[in-house]
């Protein structure tokens, strides 16, 4: 390979090997994240063969963090953030304190200094942005109460780490007696952080609320989709970089606020769709970059300290978070979701580990334990979430065995003579639902996206917010009582999976779906759809009819 192409080599090697390992992981019914991490180990400096550029991979991964937090901000309003402040702020602070204390205890047992223990404990206390959000998004709970609490918790951790990164160097200097005015330096650094964070939030809420929506609306009026996509990326990356450069806050925090401001406009959904492909690709590179840091030798050289580190991350943090959430009166399911989502560490942990070693206060062994603990905890997190899902499914199944009340039966069972089951409440789904409602028909909707499900509920429809490809969801939506199934989602191949599952449950149920190509039409019909409407073909037929009618009218005149 030409030696002048490290960027291309890193991107290609990272994505190709991540695809291969992710596909293998999927085949083995393991989370693809484990495959992406293993891909990073394979292209890292501690295994033979091709070695990608770790510095470039880390920078590419930051783009993934920016786009991911921007996407979360699009679906997260300031009202949502303030609604969870009573649990997120004290919860995150107490959890950081507990995890830091546990880390300091392990550091003391290993014979490290007090400052080394502080660095080590803080590094174990903060969860990875990417891992947490990917876990919530994969389960469609970002916009639920549990998701809002977890994201709010994450924002508080982010702010706490920004503060820690500024305060720890003067603390280290004060302990080492390298500065006569250590206390004054510490107070000055604290005031500097408070001023900068306050300034950033003020600028975003006062200036950003006006400039960002105005800019995007101007771009929309140009009619250029390419320019709109570029504007969204420019806002996400530009605000994140500017926030870090001017206000010294993290990329993630800057991107989140940019997304939150844009999320208050009607363009938020379109902006999310435009950034999704890039967001997923760069998020994969984040996991690859983390895997590159893992040195397998640490598992042999420091097995017991490593076991203690992982126990603090996976058990200590989780137990503290669970206890805090329950203490605030939230249900067990909410507490379990938040505690599991926080049972890993990531980006800020790596930054703290690097800073500690550069200042000469954290031993190299401490950095290795932090990196290894991050890798192992990130790898374990999908499995823990899956176990949580099985527990929840078992609970729901047990609840389903209970006989429904009369009110529940009346609400959940539509009249068979006029009932319809609609999949998807996007633009087409809304038109279908509106037409059926105006004609007096009964309708139940399955919508996977939480924001669209809320809109359907606000419009007066009975909605199930879940994945329609699952038999449990179709059964919950009352497919056995429906006289027709309308698949209105734009993804033809996903629609085929839904049609196939519906056909297995109700062999005689009429199914109508939509498609965008002849291939999708054939696929849907093969999977069980009775009728497939292709938008382009219907548009062409209608325009042809109008053209012929106009021609005949002109000829007759």
Coordinates of C-alpha atoms in Angstrom, one line a residue:
X1 CA 0.0 0.0 0.0
X2 CA 1.3 3.5 -0.7
X3 CA 2.7 5.0 2.4
X4 CA 1.0 8.3 1.9
X5 CA -2.6 7.0 2.4
X6 CA -2.9 6.3 6.1
X7 CA -6.4 7.9 6.2
X8 CA -7.8 5.9 3.4
X9 CA -6.1 2.7 4.7
X10 CA -7.6 3.3 8.2
X11 CA -11.1 3.9 6.9
X12 CA -11.1 1.0 4.5
X13 CA -9.5 -1.5 6.8
X14 CA -11.8 -0.4 9.7
X15 CA -15.0 -0.6 7.8
X16 CA -14.3 -3.8 5.8
X17 CA -13.0 -5.8 8.8
X18 CA -15.8 -4.4 11.0
X19 CA -18.3 -5.5 8.4
X20 CA -16.9 -9.0 8.3
X21 CA -16.7 -9.4 12.0
X22 CA -20.1 -7.7 12.6
X23 CA -21.7 -10.1 10.1
X24 CA -20.1 -13.1 11.9
X25 CA -21.3 -11.7 15.2
X26 CA -24.8 -11.3 13.8
X27 CA -24.7 -14.9 12.5
X28 CA -23.8 -16.1 15.9
X29 CA -26.7 -14.1 17.4
X30 CA -24.2 -11.8 19.2
X31 CA -24.4 -8.0 19.2
X32 CA -22.5 -6.6 16.2
X33 CA -20.7 -4.3 18.6
X34 CA -18.6 -7.2 19.8
X35 CA -17.6 -7.8 16.2
X36 CA -16.6 -4.2 15.7
X37 CA -14.5 -4.3 18.8
X38 CA -12.8 -7.5 17.7
X39 CA -12.1 -5.9 14.3
X40 CA -10.3 -3.1 16.1
X41 CA -8.2 -5.6 17.9
X42 CA -7.3 -7.3 14.6
X43 CA -6.1 -4.0 13.0
X44 CA -4.5 -2.7 16.2
X45 CA -0.8 -2.6 17.1
X46 CA -0.9 -5.5 19.5
X47 CA -1.8 -8.2 16.9
X48 CA 0.1 -9.3 13.8
X49 CA -0.8 -8.1 10.3
X50 CA -2.0 -4.7 9.0
X51 CA -1.9 -1.9 11.7
X52 CA -4.3 1.0 11.1
X53 CA -3.4 4.5 12.3
X54 CA -4.7 4.8 15.8
X55 CA -4.6 8.6 16.0
X56 CA -6.6 8.9 12.7
X57 CA -9.1 6.3 13.9
X58 CA -9.7 8.1 17.1
X59 CA -10.4 11.4 15.3
X60 CA -12.8 9.6 12.9
X61 CA -14.5 8.1 15.9
X62 CA -15.1 11.6 17.3
X63 CA -17.1 12.4 14.2
X64 CA -19.3 9.5 15.0
X65 CA -19.8 10.8 18.6
X66 CA -20.7 14.2 17.2
X67 CA -23.3 12.9 14.7
X68 CA -24.7 10.5 17.3
X69 CA -25.2 13.2 19.9
X70 CA -26.6 15.6 17.3
X71 CA -29.1 12.9 16.3
X72 CA -30.2 12.5 20.0
X73 CA -30.5 16.2 20.3
X74 CA -32.9 16.3 17.4
X75 CA -35.4 14.2 19.4
X76 CA -34.7 15.8 22.7
X77 CA -36.1 19.2 23.7
X78 CA -35.0 21.5 26.4
X79 CA -38.3 20.7 28.2
X80 CA -37.3 17.0 28.1
X81 CA -33.9 17.8 29.6
X82 CA -35.4 19.9 32.4
X83 CA -38.1 17.3 33.1
X84 CA -35.5 14.8 34.4
X85 CA -33.1 17.2 36.1
X86 CA -34.4 16.2 39.6
X87 CA -33.1 12.6 39.1
X88 CA -30.4 13.1 36.5
X89 CA -28.3 15.7 38.3
X90 CA -28.2 14.2 41.8
X91 CA -28.2 10.7 40.4
X92 CA -25.2 11.3 38.1
X93 CA -23.2 13.1 40.8
X94 CA -23.8 10.4 43.5
X95 CA -23.0 7.7 41.0
X96 CA -19.7 9.4 40.0
X97 CA -18.8 9.8 43.6
X98 CA -19.5 6.1 44.4
X99 CA -17.6 4.8 41.4
X100 CA -14.7 7.1 42.0
X101 CA -14.5 6.0 45.6
X102 CA -14.5 2.3 44.5
X103 CA -11.7 3.1 42.0
X104 CA -9.7 4.9 44.6
X105 CA -10.1 1.9 46.9
X106 CA -8.7 -0.5 44.3
X107 CA -5.9 2.0 43.5
X108 CA -5.0 2.1 47.2
X109 CA -4.8 -1.8 47.3
X110 CA -2.5 -1.6 44.3
X111 CA -0.2 0.8 46.1
X112 CA -0.9 3.9 44.0
X113 CA -1.0 7.5 45.1
X114 CA -4.1 9.4 46.1
X115 CA -4.1 11.5 42.9
X116 CA -3.6 8.3 40.8
X117 CA -6.6 6.9 42.6
X118 CA -8.7 10.0 41.7
X119 CA -7.8 9.7 38.1
X120 CA -8.5 6.0 38.0
X121 CA -11.8 6.3 39.9
X122 CA -13.1 9.1 37.7
X123 CA -12.1 7.2 34.6
X124 CA -14.3 4.3 35.8
X125 CA -17.2 6.5 36.7
X126 CA -18.3 7.9 33.3
X127 CA -20.2 5.9 30.6
X128 CA -19.5 5.9 26.9
X129 CA -21.8 8.2 24.9
X130 CA -21.8 6.0 21.9
X131 CA -22.4 2.7 23.7
X132 CA -25.2 4.1 25.8
X133 CA -27.0 5.8 22.9
X134 CA -26.6 2.9 20.5
X135 CA -28.1 0.6 23.2
X136 CA -31.1 2.9 23.7
X137 CA -31.6 3.5 20.0
X138 CA -31.5 -0.3 19.2
X139 CA -34.4 -0.8 21.7
X140 CA -36.3 2.4 20.7
X141 CA -36.3 3.8 24.2
X142 CA -34.4 7.1 23.7
X143 CA -37.6 9.1 23.9
X144 CA -39.2 7.1 26.7
X145 CA -39.0 8.3 30.3
X146 CA -36.1 5.8 30.8
X147 CA -34.3 7.1 27.8
X148 CA -34.7 10.7 28.8
X149 CA -33.3 10.0 32.3
X150 CA -30.4 8.1 30.8
X151 CA -29.6 10.9 28.3
X152 CA -29.9 13.6 31.0
X153 CA -27.7 11.5 33.2
X154 CA -25.2 11.3 30.4
X155 CA -25.2 15.1 29.9
X156 CA -24.5 15.7 33.6
X157 CA -21.6 13.2 33.4
X158 CA -20.3 15.0 30.3
X159 CA -20.3 18.3 32.2
X160 CA -18.7 16.8 35.2
X161 CA -15.9 15.4 33.1
X162 CA -15.3 18.7 31.4
X163 CA -14.9 20.2 34.9
X164 CA -12.6 17.3 35.9
X165 CA -10.3 17.7 32.9
X166 CA -9.7 21.3 33.8
X167 CA -9.4 20.9 37.6
X168 CA -7.2 17.7 37.7
X169 CA -4.0 19.3 36.4
X170 CA -3.9 22.0 39.1
X171 CA -4.9 19.3 41.7
X172 CA -1.9 17.2 40.6
X173 CA 0.4 20.2 40.7
X174 CA -0.9 21.2 44.2
X175 CA -0.3 17.7 45.5
X176 CA 3.1 17.6 44.0
X177 CA 3.8 21.0 45.5
X178 CA 4.8 22.4 42.1
X179 CA 2.8 25.6 42.5
X180 CA 2.9 27.9 45.5
X181 CA -0.6 29.2 44.8
X182 CA -2.3 25.8 44.2
X183 CA -5.5 26.7 45.9
X184 CA -5.9 29.9 44.0
X185 CA -5.1 28.1 40.8
X186 CA -7.8 25.6 41.6
X187 CA -10.5 28.2 42.2
X188 CA -9.5 30.1 39.1
X189 CA -9.8 26.9 37.0
X190 CA -13.2 26.2 38.6
X191 CA -14.5 29.7 37.8
X192 CA -13.1 29.5 34.3
X193 CA -15.1 26.2 33.6
X194 CA -18.3 27.6 35.0
X195 CA -18.0 30.8 33.0
X196 CA -17.3 28.9 29.7
X197 CA -20.1 26.4 30.1
X198 CA -22.6 29.1 31.0
X199 CA -21.4 31.2 28.1
X200 CA -21.8 28.3 25.7
X201 CA -25.4 27.4 26.9
X202 CA -26.3 31.1 26.8
X203 CA -25.0 31.5 23.2
X204 CA -26.9 28.4 22.0
X205 CA -30.2 29.3 23.7
X206 CA -30.1 33.0 22.7
X207 CA -28.2 33.1 19.4
X208 CA -28.4 29.5 18.2
X209 CA -32.2 29.3 18.6
X210 CA -32.5 32.1 16.0
X211 CA -29.6 31.5 13.6
X212 CA -29.8 27.7 13.1
X213 CA -33.5 27.4 12.3
X214 CA -33.3 30.6 10.0
X215 CA -30.3 29.1 8.1
X216 CA -32.0 25.7 7.5
X217 CA -35.3 27.3 6.4
X218 CA -33.4 29.4 3.9
X219 CA -31.6 26.3 2.6
X220 CA -35.0 24.4 2.3
X221 CA -36.3 27.2 0.1
X222 CA -33.4 26.8 -2.3
X223 CA -35.0 23.4 -3.2
X224 CA -31.6 21.7 -3.1
X225 CA -31.5 18.4 -1.2
X226 CA -27.7 18.2 -1.5
X227 CA -27.4 21.7 0.1
X228 CA -29.8 20.8 2.9
X229 CA -27.7 17.7 3.7
X230 CA -24.5 19.7 3.7
X231 CA -26.1 22.4 5.9
X232 CA -27.1 19.8 8.5
X233 CA -23.6 18.3 8.6
X234 CA -22.1 21.8 8.7
X235 CA -24.3 22.7 11.7
X236 CA -23.6 19.5 13.6
X237 CA -19.8 19.5 13.1
X238 CA -19.3 23.2 13.1
X239 CA -21.2 23.8 16.4
X240 CA -19.4 20.9 18.0
X241 CA -15.9 22.1 16.9
X242 CA -16.7 25.7 17.7
X243 CA -17.9 24.8 21.2
X244 CA -14.7 22.8 21.9
X245 CA -12.5 25.6 20.4
X246 CA -14.1 28.6 22.0
X247 CA -15.8 27.3 25.1
X248 CA -13.6 24.3 25.8
X249 CA -16.6 22.0 26.2
X250 CA -16.7 18.5 24.6
X251 CA -17.6 17.8 21.0
X252 CA -20.5 15.7 22.2
X253 CA -22.1 18.4 24.4
X254 CA -21.8 21.0 21.5
X255 CA -23.4 18.6 19.0
X256 CA -26.2 17.7 21.5
X257 CA -27.2 21.4 21.9
X258 CA -27.1 22.0 18.2
X259 CA -29.4 19.0 17.6
X260 CA -31.7 20.1 20.5
X261 CA -32.1 23.6 19.0
X262 CA -32.8 22.2 15.5
X263 CA -35.2 19.6 17.1
X264 CA -37.6 22.4 18.0
X265 CA -38.2 23.1 14.3
X266 CA -40.3 21.0 11.8
X267 CA -37.2 20.0 9.9
X268 CA -35.8 17.8 12.7
X269 CA -37.1 14.5 11.2
X270 CA -35.6 15.3 7.8
X271 CA -32.3 16.3 9.4
X272 CA -32.2 13.0 11.3
X273 CA -32.8 11.0 8.1
X274 CA -30.0 12.9 6.2
X275 CA -27.4 12.3 8.9
X276 CA -28.3 8.6 9.7
X277 CA -26.0 6.9 7.1
X278 CA -22.9 8.9 8.1
X279 CA -23.7 8.6 11.8
X280 CA -23.9 4.8 11.7
X281 CA -20.6 4.5 9.6
X282 CA -18.6 6.7 12.0
X283 CA -20.1 5.1 15.1
X284 CA -18.7 1.8 13.8
X285 CA -15.3 3.4 13.5
X286 CA -15.6 4.5 17.1
X287 CA -15.8 0.9 18.2
X288 CA -12.9 -0.1 15.9
X289 CA -10.8 2.7 17.4
X290 CA -11.5 1.4 20.9
X291 CA -10.6 -2.2 20.0
X292 CA -7.2 -0.9 18.6
X293 CA -6.3 0.2 22.2
X294 CA -6.7 -3.3 23.7
X295 CA -3.5 -5.2 24.6
X296 CA -4.5 -8.8 25.3
X297 CA -1.4 -9.2 27.5
X298 CA -3.0 -7.3 30.3
X299 CA -5.4 -10.2 30.9
X300 CA -2.4 -12.4 31.6
X301 CA -0.2 -9.9 33.5
X302 CA -2.9 -8.3 35.7
X303 CA -5.8 -10.8 36.0
X304 CA -7.0 -9.9 39.5
X305 CA -6.7 -6.1 39.1
X306 CA -8.5 -6.4 35.8
X307 CA -11.3 -8.4 37.4
X308 CA -11.6 -5.8 40.1
X309 CA -11.8 -3.0 37.5
X310 CA -14.5 -4.7 35.5
X311 CA -16.4 -5.5 38.7
X312 CA -16.4 -1.8 39.6
X313 CA -17.6 -0.8 36.1
X314 CA -20.3 -3.5 35.6
X315 CA -21.4 -4.1 39.1
X316 CA -20.4 -1.2 41.3
X317 CA -21.7 1.5 39.0
X318 CA -24.9 -0.4 38.1
X319 CA -25.8 -1.1 41.8
X320 CA -25.2 2.5 42.7
X321 CA -27.4 3.8 39.8
X322 CA -30.1 1.2 40.5
X323 CA -30.3 2.2 44.2
X324 CA -30.4 5.9 43.3
X325 CA -33.2 5.6 40.7
X326 CA -35.2 3.4 43.1
X327 CA -34.7 5.9 45.9
X328 CA -36.3 8.6 43.8
X329 CA -39.4 6.4 43.5
X330 CA -39.0 5.1 39.9
X331 CA -40.1 1.6 38.9
X332 CA -37.7 -1.4 38.8
X333 CA -37.8 -1.5 35.0
X334 CA -36.6 2.1 34.7
X335 CA -33.9 1.6 37.4
X336 CA -32.7 -1.6 35.6
X337 CA -32.5 0.1 32.2
X338 CA -30.5 3.0 33.5
X339 CA -28.2 0.9 35.6
X340 CA -27.4 -1.5 32.7
X341 CA -26.9 1.4 30.2
X342 CA -24.3 2.9 32.5
X343 CA -22.4 -0.4 33.1
X344 CA -19.6 0.5 30.7
X345 CA -16.9 3.2 30.1
X346 CA -15.6 4.9 27.0
X347 CA -14.3 8.1 25.4
X348 CA -13.8 10.3 28.5
X349 CA -12.2 7.4 30.3
X350 CA -9.5 7.2 27.6
X351 CA -8.9 11.0 27.8
X352 CA -8.6 10.9 31.6
X353 CA -6.2 7.9 31.4
X354 CA -4.0 9.7 28.8
X355 CA -4.0 12.9 30.9
X356 CA -3.0 11.0 34.0
X357 CA -0.1 9.3 32.4
X358 CA 1.1 12.6 30.7
X359 CA 1.0 14.4 34.1
X360 CA 3.0 11.5 35.6
X361 CA 0.5 10.7 38.3
X362 CA -1.2 7.6 36.8
X363 CA 1.0 4.5 36.3
X364 CA 1.0 2.9 32.9
X365 CA -0.6 -0.2 34.6
X366 CA -3.6 2.0 35.5
X367 CA -4.0 3.2 31.9
X368 CA -3.9 -0.4 30.7
X369 CA -6.5 -1.5 33.2
X370 CA -8.8 1.4 32.2
X371 CA -8.5 0.5 28.5
X372 CA -9.0 -3.2 29.1
X373 CA -11.9 -2.5 31.4
X374 CA -13.5 -0.4 28.7
X375 CA -13.1 -3.0 26.1
X376 CA -14.5 -5.8 28.3
X377 CA -17.4 -3.7 29.7
X378 CA -18.4 -2.5 26.2
X379 CA -18.3 -6.1 25.0
X380 CA -20.4 -7.3 27.9
X381 CA -23.0 -4.5 27.7
X382 CA -25.1 -5.9 24.8
X383 CA -25.3 -9.3 26.5
X384 CA -26.4 -7.6 29.8
X385 CA -29.1 -5.6 27.8
X386 CA -30.2 -8.9 26.2
X387 CA -30.5 -10.5 29.6
X388 CA -32.6 -7.5 30.7
X389 CA -34.8 -7.9 27.7
X390 CA -35.4 -11.5 28.5
X391 CA -36.4 -10.6 32.0
X392 CA -38.7 -8.0 30.7
X393 CA -40.2 -10.4 28.2
X394 CA -40.8 -13.0 30.9
X395 CA -42.5 -10.4 33.0
X396 CA -44.7 -9.3 30.1
X397 CA -45.6 -12.9 29.3
X398 CA -46.6 -13.5 32.8
X399 CA -48.7 -10.3 32.8
X400 CA -50.3 -11.4 29.5
X401 CA -51.6 -14.6 31.2
X402 CA -53.7 -12.5 33.5
X403 CA -57.3 -12.1 32.2
X404 CA -58.0 -8.6 31.0
X405 CA -60.5 -6.4 32.6
X406 CA -63.7 -5.5 30.9
X407 CA -62.4 -2.0 30.1
X408 CA -59.2 -3.4 28.6
X409 CA -61.1 -5.9 26.5
X410 CA -63.4 -3.1 25.1
X411 CA -60.4 -0.9 24.4
X412 CA -58.1 -3.5 22.8
X413 CA -60.6 -5.5 20.7
X414 CA -61.7 -3.6 17.6
X415 CA -65.0 -4.4 15.7
X416 CA -64.2 -7.1 13.2
X417 CA -66.6 -5.8 10.5
X418 CA -64.7 -2.5 10.0
X419 CA -61.3 -2.9 11.6
X420 CA -57.9 -2.4 9.9
X421 CA -54.3 -2.7 11.1
X422 CA -51.9 -0.1 9.8
X423 CA -48.1 -0.4 9.9
X424 CA -46.3 2.9 9.9
X425 CA -47.5 6.5 10.6
X426 CA -45.3 8.4 8.2
X427 CA -46.5 10.6 5.4
X428 CA -48.3 7.8 3.6
X429 CA -49.6 6.2 6.8
X430 CA -51.1 9.5 8.0
X431 CA -53.0 9.9 4.8
X432 CA -54.3 6.4 5.0
X433 CA -55.3 6.8 8.6
X434 CA -57.0 10.1 7.9
X435 CA -59.1 8.6 5.0
X436 CA -60.2 5.6 7.1
X437 CA -61.1 7.8 10.0
X438 CA -63.2 10.2 7.9
X439 CA -65.1 7.2 6.5
X440 CA -66.0 5.9 9.9
X441 CA -63.7 2.9 9.9
X442 CA -61.8 1.6 13.0
X443 CA -58.1 1.5 12.9
X444 CA -55.1 0.4 15.1
X445 CA -51.6 1.5 14.3
X446 CA -48.2 0.0 14.9
X447 CA -45.4 2.6 14.8
X448 CA -41.8 1.9 15.8
X449 CA -40.6 5.5 16.0
X450 CA -41.6 7.0 19.4
X451 CA -42.1 10.5 18.0
X452 CA -44.5 9.3 15.3
X453 CA -46.3 7.0 17.7
X454 CA -46.9 10.0 19.9
X455 CA -48.3 12.0 17.0
X456 CA -50.6 9.1 16.1
X457 CA -51.9 9.0 19.7
X458 CA -52.4 12.7 19.7
X459 CA -54.4 12.3 16.5
X460 CA -56.8 10.0 18.4
X461 CA -55.6 6.6 17.2
X462 CA -54.9 3.5 19.2
X463 CA -51.2 2.9 18.8
X464 CA -48.7 0.2 19.6
X465 CA -45.1 1.5 19.8
X466 CA -43.0 -1.5 18.8
X467 CA -41.4 -3.4 16.0
X468 CA -44.2 -4.8 13.7
X469 CA -41.9 -7.6 12.4
X470 CA -42.3 -9.4 15.8
X471 CA -45.1 -11.8 16.3
X472 CA -45.7 -10.5 19.9
X473 CA -46.3 -7.0 18.5
X474 CA -48.8 -8.1 15.9
X475 CA -50.6 -10.2 18.5
X476 CA -50.7 -7.3 20.9
X477 CA -52.1 -5.0 18.1
X478 CA -55.0 -7.5 17.6
X479 CA -54.1 -8.9 14.2
X480 CA -56.5 -11.8 14.7
X481 CA -59.4 -9.3 14.9
X482 CA -58.3 -7.3 11.9
X483 CA -59.9 -7.7 8.5
X484 CA -57.0 -6.2 6.6
X485 CA -53.3 -5.3 7.1
X486 CA -51.9 -2.2 5.5
X487 CA -48.1 -2.0 5.4
X488 CA -47.3 1.7 4.8
X489 CA -43.6 1.9 5.8
X490 CA -41.3 2.9 2.9
X491 CA -38.8 0.1 3.4
X492 CA -40.0 -2.7 1.1
X493 CA -37.8 -5.4 2.5
X494 CA -38.7 -4.7 6.1
X495 CA -42.3 -4.7 4.9
X496 CA -41.7 -8.2 3.5
X497 CA -40.6 -9.5 6.9
X498 CA -43.8 -8.0 8.4
X499 CA -46.0 -9.6 5.7
X500 CA -44.4 -12.9 6.2
X501 CA -44.9 -12.9 9.9
X502 CA -48.5 -11.7 9.5
X503 CA -49.2 -14.5 7.0
X504 CA -47.9 -17.1 9.5
X505 CA -50.2 -15.7 12.2
X506 CA -53.3 -15.2 10.0
X507 CA -53.1 -17.1 6.7
X508 CA -56.3 -15.7 5.3
X509 CA -55.7 -12.0 6.2
X510 CA -55.7 -9.6 3.1
X511 CA -52.4 -7.7 3.1
X512 CA -51.7 -4.5 1.1
X513 CA -48.2 -3.1 1.0
X514 CA -46.2 -0.3 -0.7
X515 CA -43.0 -0.4 -2.7
X516 CA -40.6 1.8 -4.7
X517 CA -39.2 -0.7 -7.2
X518 CA -40.2 -3.8 -9.2
X519 CA -37.8 -5.8 -7.1
X520 CA -39.6 -4.8 -3.9
X521 CA -42.9 -5.6 -5.5
X522 CA -41.8 -9.1 -6.3
X523 CA -40.2 -9.5 -2.9
X524 CA -43.4 -8.4 -1.1
X525 CA -45.6 -10.6 -3.2
X526 CA -43.4 -13.6 -2.5
X527 CA -43.5 -12.9 1.2
X528 CA -47.3 -12.9 1.3
X529 CA -48.7 -9.5 0.2
X530 CA -51.9 -9.8 -1.8
X531 CA -51.6 -6.3 -3.4
X532 CA -48.5 -4.1 -3.7
X533 CA -48.8 -0.4 -4.6
X534 CA -45.7 1.1 -6.2
X535 CA -45.9 4.8 -5.9
X536 CA -44.0 5.6 -9.1
X537 CA -46.3 3.4 -11.1
X538 CA -49.5 4.8 -9.6
X539 CA -48.2 8.4 -10.2
X540 CA -47.3 7.5 -13.8
X541 CA -50.7 5.9 -14.4
X542 CA -52.6 8.9 -12.9
X543 CA -50.6 11.5 -14.9
X544 CA -51.1 9.4 -18.0
X545 CA -54.8 9.4 -17.5
X546 CA -54.9 13.2 -17.0
X547 CA -52.7 13.7 -20.1
X548 CA -55.0 11.5 -22.2
X549 CA -58.1 13.2 -20.9
X550 CA -56.6 16.6 -21.6
X551 CA -55.6 15.4 -25.2
X552 CA -59.2 14.1 -25.8
X553 CA -60.7 17.3 -24.5
X554 CA -58.5 19.4 -26.8
X555 CA -59.2 17.2 -29.8
X556 CA -63.0 17.3 -29.2
X557 CA -62.8 21.1 -29.0

